[in-house]
Short mmCIF file of C-alpha atoms in Angstrom, two decimals:
data_model
loop_
_atom_site.label_atom_id
_atom_site.label_comp_id
_atom_site.label_asym_id
_atom_site.label_seq_id
_atom_site.Cartn_x
_atom_site.Cartn_y
_atom_site.Cartn_z
CA MET A 1 -0.04 -0.21 0.49
CA VAL A 2 1.37 3.42 -0.76
CA THR A 3 1.07 5.73 1.85
CA GLU A 4 0.21 9.28 1.57
CA LEU A 5 4.23 10.30 2.54
CA GLN A 6 5.71 7.61 -0.05
CA HIS A 7 3.46 9.42 -3.11
CA ARG A 8 4.56 12.72 -2.29
CA MET A 9 8.14 11.68 -2.05
CA GLN A 10 7.75 10.15 -5.30
CA GLU A 11 6.08 13.22 -6.52
CA SER A 12 8.81 15.53 -5.22
CA PHE A 13 11.45 13.19 -6.94
CA LYS A 14 9.78 13.53 -10.39
CA GLU A 15 9.60 17.09 -9.69
CA HIS A 16 13.22 17.97 -8.72
CA VAL A 17 15.53 15.37 -9.90
CA SER A 18 16.54 15.41 -13.81
CA GLU A 19 15.37 12.31 -15.51
CA ASP A 20 18.17 12.86 -18.23
CA HIS A 21 20.86 13.56 -15.31
CA LEU A 22 19.97 10.08 -14.08
CA MET A 23 20.15 8.66 -17.23
CA ASP A 24 23.39 9.43 -17.87
CA CYS A 25 24.91 6.99 -15.47
CA MET A 26 25.88 3.93 -17.52
CA LYS A 27 26.75 1.81 -14.06
CA CYS A 28 30.03 1.25 -15.04
CA GLY A 29 31.51 1.49 -11.56
CA PHE A 30 34.73 3.91 -12.48
CA CYS A 31 33.15 5.87 -9.51
CA LEU A 32 33.66 3.42 -7.02
CA PRO A 33 37.36 3.43 -6.14
CA ALA A 34 36.99 7.55 -5.84
CA CYS A 35 33.93 7.50 -3.35
CA PRO A 36 35.48 7.38 0.26
CA THR A 37 32.25 6.27 1.66
CA TYR A 38 31.82 3.29 -0.69
CA LEU A 39 35.23 2.87 0.59
CA ILE A 40 34.95 2.87 4.53
CA THR A 41 31.53 0.74 4.42
CA ASP A 42 33.29 -2.27 3.04
CA GLN A 43 32.18 -1.56 -0.30
CA ASP A 44 28.62 -0.96 0.26
CA GLU A 45 26.77 -0.26 -2.77
CA THR A 46 24.63 1.92 -1.24
CA HIS A 47 26.89 4.33 0.08
CA SER A 48 28.34 4.43 -3.67
CA PRO A 49 28.04 6.94 -6.24
CA ARG A 50 26.59 4.42 -8.56
CA GLY A 51 24.28 3.16 -5.73
CA ARG A 52 22.81 6.43 -5.02
CA ILE A 53 21.88 7.37 -8.10
CA ALA A 54 19.79 3.92 -8.77
CA LEU A 55 18.09 4.60 -5.59
CA MET A 56 17.11 8.35 -6.89
CA LYS A 57 15.95 6.48 -9.94
CA ALA A 58 14.16 4.17 -7.85
CA MET A 59 12.40 6.37 -5.73
CA ARG A 60 11.29 8.58 -8.88
CA ASP A 61 9.94 5.50 -10.50
CA GLY A 62 8.29 3.97 -7.32
CA ASP A 63 10.11 0.90 -7.20
CA VAL A 64 11.39 1.46 -3.72
CA VAL A 65 10.00 2.24 -0.41
CA TRP A 66 10.91 5.73 1.14
CA ASP A 67 11.95 4.81 4.93
CA GLY A 68 15.05 5.88 7.08
CA SER A 69 17.43 3.59 4.77
CA VAL A 70 17.22 5.61 1.87
CA GLU A 71 17.21 8.54 3.48
CA ASP A 72 20.84 7.41 5.55
CA ALA A 73 22.06 6.57 1.77
CA PHE A 74 21.94 10.00 0.36
CA ASP A 75 22.48 11.95 3.78
CA VAL A 76 25.94 9.83 4.20
CA CYS A 77 27.16 11.05 1.16
CA LEU A 78 30.12 13.76 1.44
CA GLY A 79 29.13 15.53 -1.74
CA CYS A 80 33.01 15.26 -2.52
CA ARG A 81 32.32 15.04 -6.28
CA ALA A 82 35.35 13.13 -6.26
CA CYS A 83 33.27 10.57 -8.40
CA GLU A 84 32.81 13.51 -11.16
CA PRO A 85 36.34 13.48 -12.76
CA ALA A 86 36.25 9.47 -12.48
CA CYS A 87 33.21 9.26 -14.44
CA PRO A 88 33.68 8.65 -18.50
CA ALA A 89 30.25 9.30 -19.15
CA GLY A 90 30.21 13.19 -17.50
CA VAL A 91 27.58 12.22 -15.06
CA GLN A 92 26.44 15.68 -13.24
CA TYR A 93 26.53 13.78 -9.80
CA GLY A 94 26.93 17.35 -7.67
CA SER A 95 23.56 18.30 -9.40
CA LEU A 96 22.01 14.97 -8.65
CA ILE A 97 22.95 14.96 -4.73
CA GLU A 98 21.50 18.66 -4.22
CA GLU A 99 18.30 17.63 -6.42
CA THR A 100 17.50 15.03 -4.31
CA ARG A 101 18.27 16.75 -1.29
CA VAL A 102 15.96 20.02 -2.65
CA ALA A 103 13.31 16.80 -3.04
CA ILE A 104 13.60 15.42 0.05
CA GLN A 105 13.24 18.33 2.17
CA GLN A 106 10.36 19.72 0.66
CA VAL A 107 8.42 16.89 1.62
CA LYS A 108 10.20 14.94 5.03
CA PRO A 109 7.98 15.46 8.15
CA GLN A 110 10.46 17.94 10.59
CA HIS A 111 10.27 18.61 14.07
CA VAL A 112 9.76 21.88 15.50
CA VAL A 113 13.01 22.38 16.67
CA ALA A 114 14.65 21.04 13.65
CA LYS A 115 12.63 23.48 11.76
CA SER A 116 13.95 26.18 14.31
CA VAL A 117 17.18 25.28 13.50
CA ARG A 118 17.24 24.97 9.80
CA LYS A 119 15.19 28.59 9.68
CA ALA A 120 17.69 30.30 12.06
CA THR A 121 20.63 29.30 10.31
CA PHE A 122 19.49 29.23 6.35
CA ASP A 123 17.23 32.46 6.71
CA GLY A 124 19.46 34.06 9.75
CA VAL A 125 22.94 33.75 10.20
CA PHE A 126 23.87 32.56 6.73
CA ALA A 127 21.45 34.76 5.01
CA ASP A 128 23.00 38.25 6.95
CA GLN A 129 26.55 38.79 7.09
CA GLY A 130 26.01 41.49 9.63
CA LYS A 131 24.40 38.11 11.94
CA MET A 132 27.31 36.34 10.99
CA THR A 133 29.59 38.75 12.21
CA GLY A 134 27.22 39.24 15.52
CA THR A 135 27.50 35.26 16.26
CA VAL A 136 31.60 35.30 15.50
CA LYS A 137 31.57 38.30 18.19
CA LEU A 138 30.03 35.88 20.78
CA VAL A 139 32.63 33.26 19.88
CA GLN A 140 35.51 36.15 20.51
CA LEU A 141 33.98 36.98 23.63
CA TYR A 142 34.19 33.75 24.74
CA GLN A 143 37.53 33.24 23.95
CA LYS A 144 38.80 36.66 25.29
CA SER A 145 37.04 37.18 28.33
CA GLY A 146 38.49 33.82 30.17
CA LEU A 147 35.24 32.06 29.59
CA GLN A 148 36.74 29.76 27.60
CA LYS A 149 39.77 28.65 30.25
CA ALA A 150 36.59 28.41 33.21
CA THR A 151 34.97 26.29 30.99
CA ARG A 152 37.27 24.06 30.17
CA LYS A 153 38.68 23.59 33.68
CA ILE A 154 35.57 23.06 35.42
CA GLY A 155 34.53 20.14 32.93
CA PHE A 156 31.67 22.12 31.19
CA LEU A 157 32.17 21.06 27.62
CA ASN A 158 32.67 17.43 28.79
CA LEU A 159 28.47 17.66 28.89
CA PHE A 160 28.68 17.86 25.20
CA PRO A 161 29.56 14.87 22.34
CA PRO A 162 33.24 14.39 21.65
CA PHE A 163 33.36 15.62 18.16
CA MET A 164 31.80 18.96 19.31
CA GLN A 165 34.35 19.13 22.10
CA GLU A 166 37.24 18.75 19.50
CA MET A 167 35.70 21.16 16.91
CA GLU A 168 35.54 23.81 20.00
CA SER A 169 39.40 22.97 20.59
CA VAL A 170 40.52 24.14 17.15
CA LEU A 171 38.43 27.29 16.98
CA PRO A 172 40.80 29.44 15.51
CA ALA A 173 41.52 32.74 18.02
CA ILE A 174 39.81 35.81 16.61
CA GLU A 175 41.71 38.52 16.51
CA THR A 176 41.22 42.21 15.22
CA LYS A 177 44.34 43.49 14.94
CA LYS A 178 46.50 44.27 11.70
CA LYS A 179 50.01 44.82 11.25
CA ARG A 180 51.12 45.43 7.54
CA THR A 181 54.48 43.47 6.50
CA PHE A 182 54.85 43.53 2.96
CA SER A 183 54.68 47.08 0.76
CA ALA A 184 52.60 47.06 -2.24
CA LYS A 185 53.79 47.26 -5.83
CA PRO A 186 52.42 49.32 -8.32
CA LYS A 187 49.02 48.21 -9.51
CA THR A 188 48.57 46.36 -12.70
CA THR A 189 45.55 43.67 -11.88
CA ARG A 190 41.55 44.89 -10.63
CA VAL A 191 40.98 42.51 -8.24
CA ALA A 192 37.46 41.96 -6.50
CA PHE A 193 37.71 40.04 -3.26
CA PHE A 194 35.00 37.52 -2.13
CA THR A 195 35.67 37.49 1.63
CA GLY A 196 32.87 34.88 2.54
CA CYS A 197 31.21 34.35 5.45
CA LEU A 198 33.32 32.05 7.87
CA MET A 199 36.82 33.42 6.33
CA ASP A 200 35.68 37.29 7.16
CA THR A 201 34.77 36.26 10.84
CA LEU A 202 36.07 33.12 11.90
CA PHE A 203 39.53 33.70 9.84
CA GLN A 204 39.28 37.26 9.35
CA GLU A 205 43.55 37.37 9.64
CA THR A 206 43.57 35.14 6.79
CA ASN A 207 41.63 37.62 5.05
CA LYS A 208 44.12 40.64 5.80
CA ARG A 209 46.81 38.82 4.36
CA THR A 210 45.19 37.58 1.41
CA ILE A 211 44.64 40.92 0.45
CA GLU A 212 48.31 42.14 1.60
CA LEU A 213 50.10 39.85 -1.00
CA LEU A 214 47.78 40.53 -2.86
CA GLU A 215 48.89 43.82 -2.95
CA TRP A 216 52.77 43.04 -2.97
CA LEU A 217 52.00 40.95 -6.23
CA GLY A 218 50.62 44.15 -7.58
CA ALA A 219 47.12 43.84 -7.64
CA ASP A 220 44.28 46.68 -6.79
CA VAL A 221 42.19 44.71 -4.43
CA GLN A 222 38.11 45.86 -3.99
CA ILE A 223 35.88 44.79 -1.50
CA PRO A 224 32.47 45.05 -2.48
CA ALA A 225 30.22 46.12 0.56
CA GLU A 226 27.34 43.98 1.64
CA GLN A 227 28.47 40.74 0.24
CA GLN A 228 26.88 37.52 1.87
CA CYS A 229 27.20 34.10 2.32
CA CYS A 230 27.77 32.21 -1.39
CA GLY A 231 24.60 29.77 -0.74
CA ALA A 232 27.04 26.37 -0.25
CA LEU A 233 25.65 25.47 2.59
CA HIS A 234 22.10 26.20 1.16
CA GLY A 235 22.44 24.49 -1.94
CA HIS A 236 24.52 21.12 -0.29
CA SER A 237 21.54 21.07 2.43
CA GLY A 238 18.31 20.65 0.44
CA GLU A 239 17.96 24.81 0.48
CA LEU A 240 18.91 25.42 -2.72
CA GLU A 241 16.87 28.60 -3.41
CA LYS A 242 17.60 30.04 -0.44
CA GLY A 243 20.79 29.66 -1.78
CA LEU A 244 20.54 31.25 -5.43
CA ARG A 245 18.94 34.11 -2.62
CA ASN A 246 22.03 34.70 -1.61
CA ALA A 247 23.83 34.22 -4.92
CA ARG A 248 21.22 37.35 -6.47
CA LYS A 249 22.71 39.44 -3.63
CA ASN A 250 26.30 38.77 -4.34
CA LEU A 251 25.64 39.20 -7.82
CA ASP A 252 23.93 42.81 -7.47
CA VAL A 253 26.84 43.91 -5.43
CA PHE A 254 29.59 42.52 -8.03
CA ASP A 255 29.96 44.52 -10.96
CA SER A 256 32.01 41.96 -13.09
CA ASP A 257 33.02 44.92 -15.53
CA ASP A 258 35.09 46.78 -13.49
CA PHE A 259 37.50 43.43 -12.37
CA ASP A 260 39.78 41.15 -13.91
CA TYR A 261 39.06 38.67 -11.52
CA ILE A 262 36.80 38.15 -8.32
CA VAL A 263 38.61 35.83 -6.06
CA ASN A 264 38.53 33.74 -3.07
CA ASN A 265 40.01 32.19 -0.42
CA ALA A 266 37.58 28.93 0.13
CA GLY A 267 38.16 25.97 -1.91
CA GLY A 268 33.92 25.15 -1.08
CA CYS A 269 32.72 28.45 -1.28
CA GLY A 270 34.61 28.56 -4.88
CA ALA A 271 33.05 25.58 -5.97
CA PHE A 272 29.59 27.16 -5.79
CA LEU A 273 30.51 30.44 -7.07
CA THR A 274 31.46 29.15 -10.00
CA GLU A 275 28.23 26.99 -10.59
CA TYR A 276 26.34 30.82 -10.24
CA GLU A 277 26.06 30.13 -13.92
CA ASN A 278 24.75 26.78 -14.25
CA HIS A 279 22.37 27.46 -11.25
CA LEU A 280 20.88 30.77 -12.55
CA LYS A 281 20.88 29.99 -16.56
CA GLU A 282 17.39 30.22 -16.53
CA ASP A 283 16.88 33.42 -14.80
CA SER A 284 16.50 36.24 -17.12
CA GLN A 285 17.24 38.80 -15.01
CA TYR A 286 20.43 36.88 -13.58
CA ALA A 287 21.85 34.54 -16.16
CA GLU A 288 23.97 37.25 -17.81
CA LYS A 289 25.44 38.52 -14.38
CA ALA A 290 25.75 35.10 -13.23
CA ALA A 291 28.03 33.88 -16.46
CA GLN A 292 30.28 36.47 -15.83
CA PHE A 293 30.59 36.24 -12.49
CA SER A 294 31.83 32.76 -12.89
CA ARG A 295 34.11 33.36 -15.90
CA LYS A 296 35.86 35.81 -13.69
CA MET A 297 35.82 33.65 -10.22
CA ILE A 298 39.36 32.40 -9.29
CA ASP A 299 40.93 30.50 -6.53
CA ILE A 300 43.55 32.46 -4.18
CA SER A 301 46.63 29.98 -5.38
CA SER A 302 45.89 29.94 -9.13
CA LEU A 303 45.62 33.84 -9.14
CA PHE A 304 48.87 33.64 -6.76
CA VAL A 305 50.52 31.86 -9.47
CA LYS A 306 49.06 34.18 -12.07
CA LEU A 307 50.26 37.13 -10.52
CA GLY A 308 54.13 35.76 -10.49
CA MET A 309 54.11 34.41 -6.55
CA ASN A 310 56.25 31.29 -7.54
CA ALA A 311 59.44 33.89 -9.19
CA ARG A 312 59.39 35.69 -6.11
CA LEU A 313 59.27 32.88 -3.81
CA LYS A 314 62.03 31.34 -6.19
CA GLU A 315 64.15 34.69 -5.37
CA MET A 316 63.80 33.91 -1.66
CA LYS A 317 64.70 30.17 -1.69
CA SER A 318 66.61 28.66 1.15
CA GLU A 319 67.85 25.36 2.38
CA ALA A 320 64.87 23.36 3.23
CA HIS A 321 64.87 22.07 6.62
CA SER A 322 60.92 21.40 7.21
CA ILE A 323 58.49 18.80 5.13
CA VAL A 324 55.48 20.74 4.14
CA THR A 325 52.54 18.89 2.48
CA TYR A 326 48.81 19.72 1.38
CA GLN A 327 45.66 18.44 1.83
CA ASP A 328 43.32 19.20 -1.04
CA SER A 329 39.88 20.81 -0.76
CA CYS A 330 37.66 18.36 -2.61
CA HIS A 331 35.56 20.68 -4.42
CA LEU A 332 38.54 23.19 -5.50
CA ARG A 333 39.72 19.77 -6.97
CA ASN A 334 36.89 17.97 -7.87
CA VAL A 335 34.88 20.77 -9.31
CA ASN A 336 37.30 23.46 -10.19
CA LYS A 337 40.20 21.45 -11.34
CA VAL A 338 42.78 23.36 -9.08
CA ILE A 339 45.32 20.87 -8.45
CA LEU A 340 49.08 22.20 -9.22
CA GLU A 341 48.80 25.65 -8.32
CA PRO A 342 48.87 25.13 -4.82
CA ARG A 343 51.73 22.29 -4.87
CA SER A 344 53.73 24.41 -7.11
CA LEU A 345 53.54 27.34 -4.62
CA LEU A 346 54.67 25.00 -1.72
CA MET A 347 57.41 23.70 -3.83
CA ASP A 348 58.98 26.89 -4.53
CA ALA A 349 58.34 28.32 -0.47
CA PRO A 350 61.36 29.13 0.89
CA GLY A 351 62.77 27.12 3.88
CA PHE A 352 60.43 23.82 2.81
CA GLU A 353 60.97 20.74 1.13
CA TYR A 354 57.41 19.50 -0.63
CA LYS A 355 56.12 15.96 0.00
CA GLU A 356 52.89 14.44 -1.62
CA LEU A 357 50.29 13.15 1.22
CA ILE A 358 49.54 9.89 0.50
CA ASP A 359 45.69 10.02 -0.97
CA ALA A 360 45.98 14.12 -0.76
CA SER A 361 42.87 13.87 -3.52
CA SER A 362 40.56 11.92 -0.97
CA CYS A 363 38.04 13.88 1.36
CA CYS A 364 39.17 14.26 5.11
CA GLY A 365 35.68 14.20 6.24
CA SER A 366 35.13 18.04 7.14
CA ALA A 367 32.31 18.39 3.72
CA GLY A 368 30.92 21.55 5.24
CA ILE A 369 29.12 20.69 8.23
CA TYR A 370 29.36 16.84 7.68
CA ASN A 371 31.49 16.39 10.31
CA LEU A 372 28.88 17.89 13.06
CA LEU A 373 25.89 15.75 11.04
CA GLN A 374 27.54 12.95 10.43
CA PRO A 375 30.45 13.09 13.39
CA GLU A 376 31.09 9.03 13.19
CA MET A 377 31.84 8.39 9.35
CA ALA A 378 33.39 11.45 9.37
CA LYS A 379 35.80 9.95 11.85
CA ARG A 380 36.36 7.38 9.95
CA ILE A 381 37.58 9.02 7.40
CA LEU A 382 39.72 11.07 9.14
CA ASP A 383 41.63 8.68 10.99
CA LEU A 384 42.13 7.14 7.82
CA LYS A 385 43.45 10.56 6.59
CA MET A 386 45.94 10.34 9.47
CA LYS A 387 47.71 7.53 9.04
CA GLY A 388 48.99 8.95 5.78
CA VAL A 389 49.92 12.05 7.72
CA LYS A 390 51.88 10.36 10.47
CA GLU A 391 53.71 8.23 8.18
CA LEU A 392 54.76 11.53 6.12
CA GLN A 393 55.59 13.24 9.46
CA PRO A 394 55.09 16.90 7.97
CA ALA A 395 56.04 20.15 9.95
CA LYS A 396 52.85 21.92 7.73
CA ILE A 397 49.70 20.70 6.64
CA VAL A 398 48.50 23.43 3.93
CA THR A 399 44.77 23.17 3.18
CA SER A 400 42.32 25.44 0.70
CA ASN A 401 39.45 25.67 2.75
CA PRO A 402 38.46 26.62 6.52
CA GLY A 403 36.58 23.63 6.96
CA CYS A 404 39.59 21.25 6.02
CA LEU A 405 41.72 23.36 7.90
CA MET A 406 39.47 22.82 11.01
CA GLN A 407 39.36 18.96 10.42
CA MET A 408 43.12 18.65 9.92
CA ASN A 409 43.46 19.83 13.20
CA VAL A 410 41.11 17.91 15.15
CA GLY A 411 42.73 14.78 13.29
CA ILE A 412 46.46 16.12 14.56
CA LYS A 413 45.15 17.28 18.17
CA ARG A 414 43.38 13.64 18.43
CA GLU A 415 46.86 12.10 17.32
CA LYS A 416 48.44 13.85 20.21
CA LEU A 417 50.65 15.35 17.35
CA GLU A 418 50.05 19.12 17.81
CA HIS A 419 53.71 19.77 19.24
CA GLU A 420 55.31 18.41 16.06
CA MET A 421 53.00 19.61 13.22
CA GLN A 422 49.95 22.13 12.44
CA ALA A 423 47.35 22.65 9.73
CA VAL A 424 47.39 25.97 7.78
CA HIS A 425 45.71 28.10 5.37
CA ILE A 426 47.39 28.09 2.49
CA VAL A 427 47.96 31.92 2.41
CA ASP A 428 48.98 32.32 6.25
CA PHE A 429 51.48 29.54 5.01
CA LEU A 430 52.94 31.75 2.43
CA TYR A 431 52.57 34.35 4.24
CA GLU A 432 55.11 33.52 7.15
CA ALA A 433 57.52 31.79 5.15
CA ILE A 434 57.54 35.10 3.15
CA GLN A 435 57.67 37.22 6.21
CA LYS A 436 60.60 34.90 7.66
CA GLN A 437 62.78 36.29 4.15
CA SER A 438 61.82 39.65 4.65
#
């Protein structure tokens, strides 16, 4: 007997999940060895891209009954999109998993608490940069007032789940002062900086260093006012329309004609930003704006390379005394295809020897807020990642995304390696490496 929920869920899948995209899958299995959840679950087909696509089609066709196991198959997906480069048919898995989560979100019954949390998150903090700033100021007060030390000392944090304790322990110290180190070169390139929500609050020092390094390389950096969260978190959580609301606001404040590049320094944000063009191609008011915006979007390591940072680094080249390695941001690698640029910068960095991390291209388990929603799976994925880290023993693990940065520091702390190594954002790594030579 088909229940009302089953019927509504099937209709939602028909409405939101593209049948054409589903039919692109040839079921060849090339995606399987690229999928972290397939590997970590002992090759459970349900937790593979091929298996999930089969479930999407079965839901659309009414061949399976919607229940917790079906929902879990979709929830456990990291959304890392490592399956896309591996797919010979070019299946648009990222679009399919976004559409699936939208379909589920439209119909799934939710408790009042869950609804309230989602509304506060997607219509509040991540829809208004002012609210994000206010929230982070509370975190800063927590750090600076002595409350953080007190809660740790009395064991108050023990009341929270272990994964939340770990994330609290690696929160960056939020600073407000900036000391300029490098002099700006004559301006040759016009750049608009997409500051991001987390990067401009929790990691504002990294943003300041980003601007300083770009100016050192001859960029005229402008920061358009009233920017909002890129919308990636919304898109990955079944709230795509709310993410596109943010996208339209961003397109309104970025006039692409005024800039040679629009740069970002967070891999996860960069992927969604470059896909504004795809998401808004049917929007007559914003399609052209979105296409131009996406074409000019560039990640920070790629822009550093274009502006000649490698040559500047080589001029400073000194004897290597420490190992540096790189953990890919999944979306930067799999969506934006940025692989060599950050590695080339690390290879040329003075005072370091670059060595490739084992399985650097595989996800660390952060995946936006995946490590908060799926802590056990995220832990298993991170534990596997840390095996390679311990074998390599680098002094610095460089990342290009704030979530990856915090996740890798969780792994370092969990393995009690914080006195031997550190995870750092690529901007901070380069800034400090150059600063030592100045």
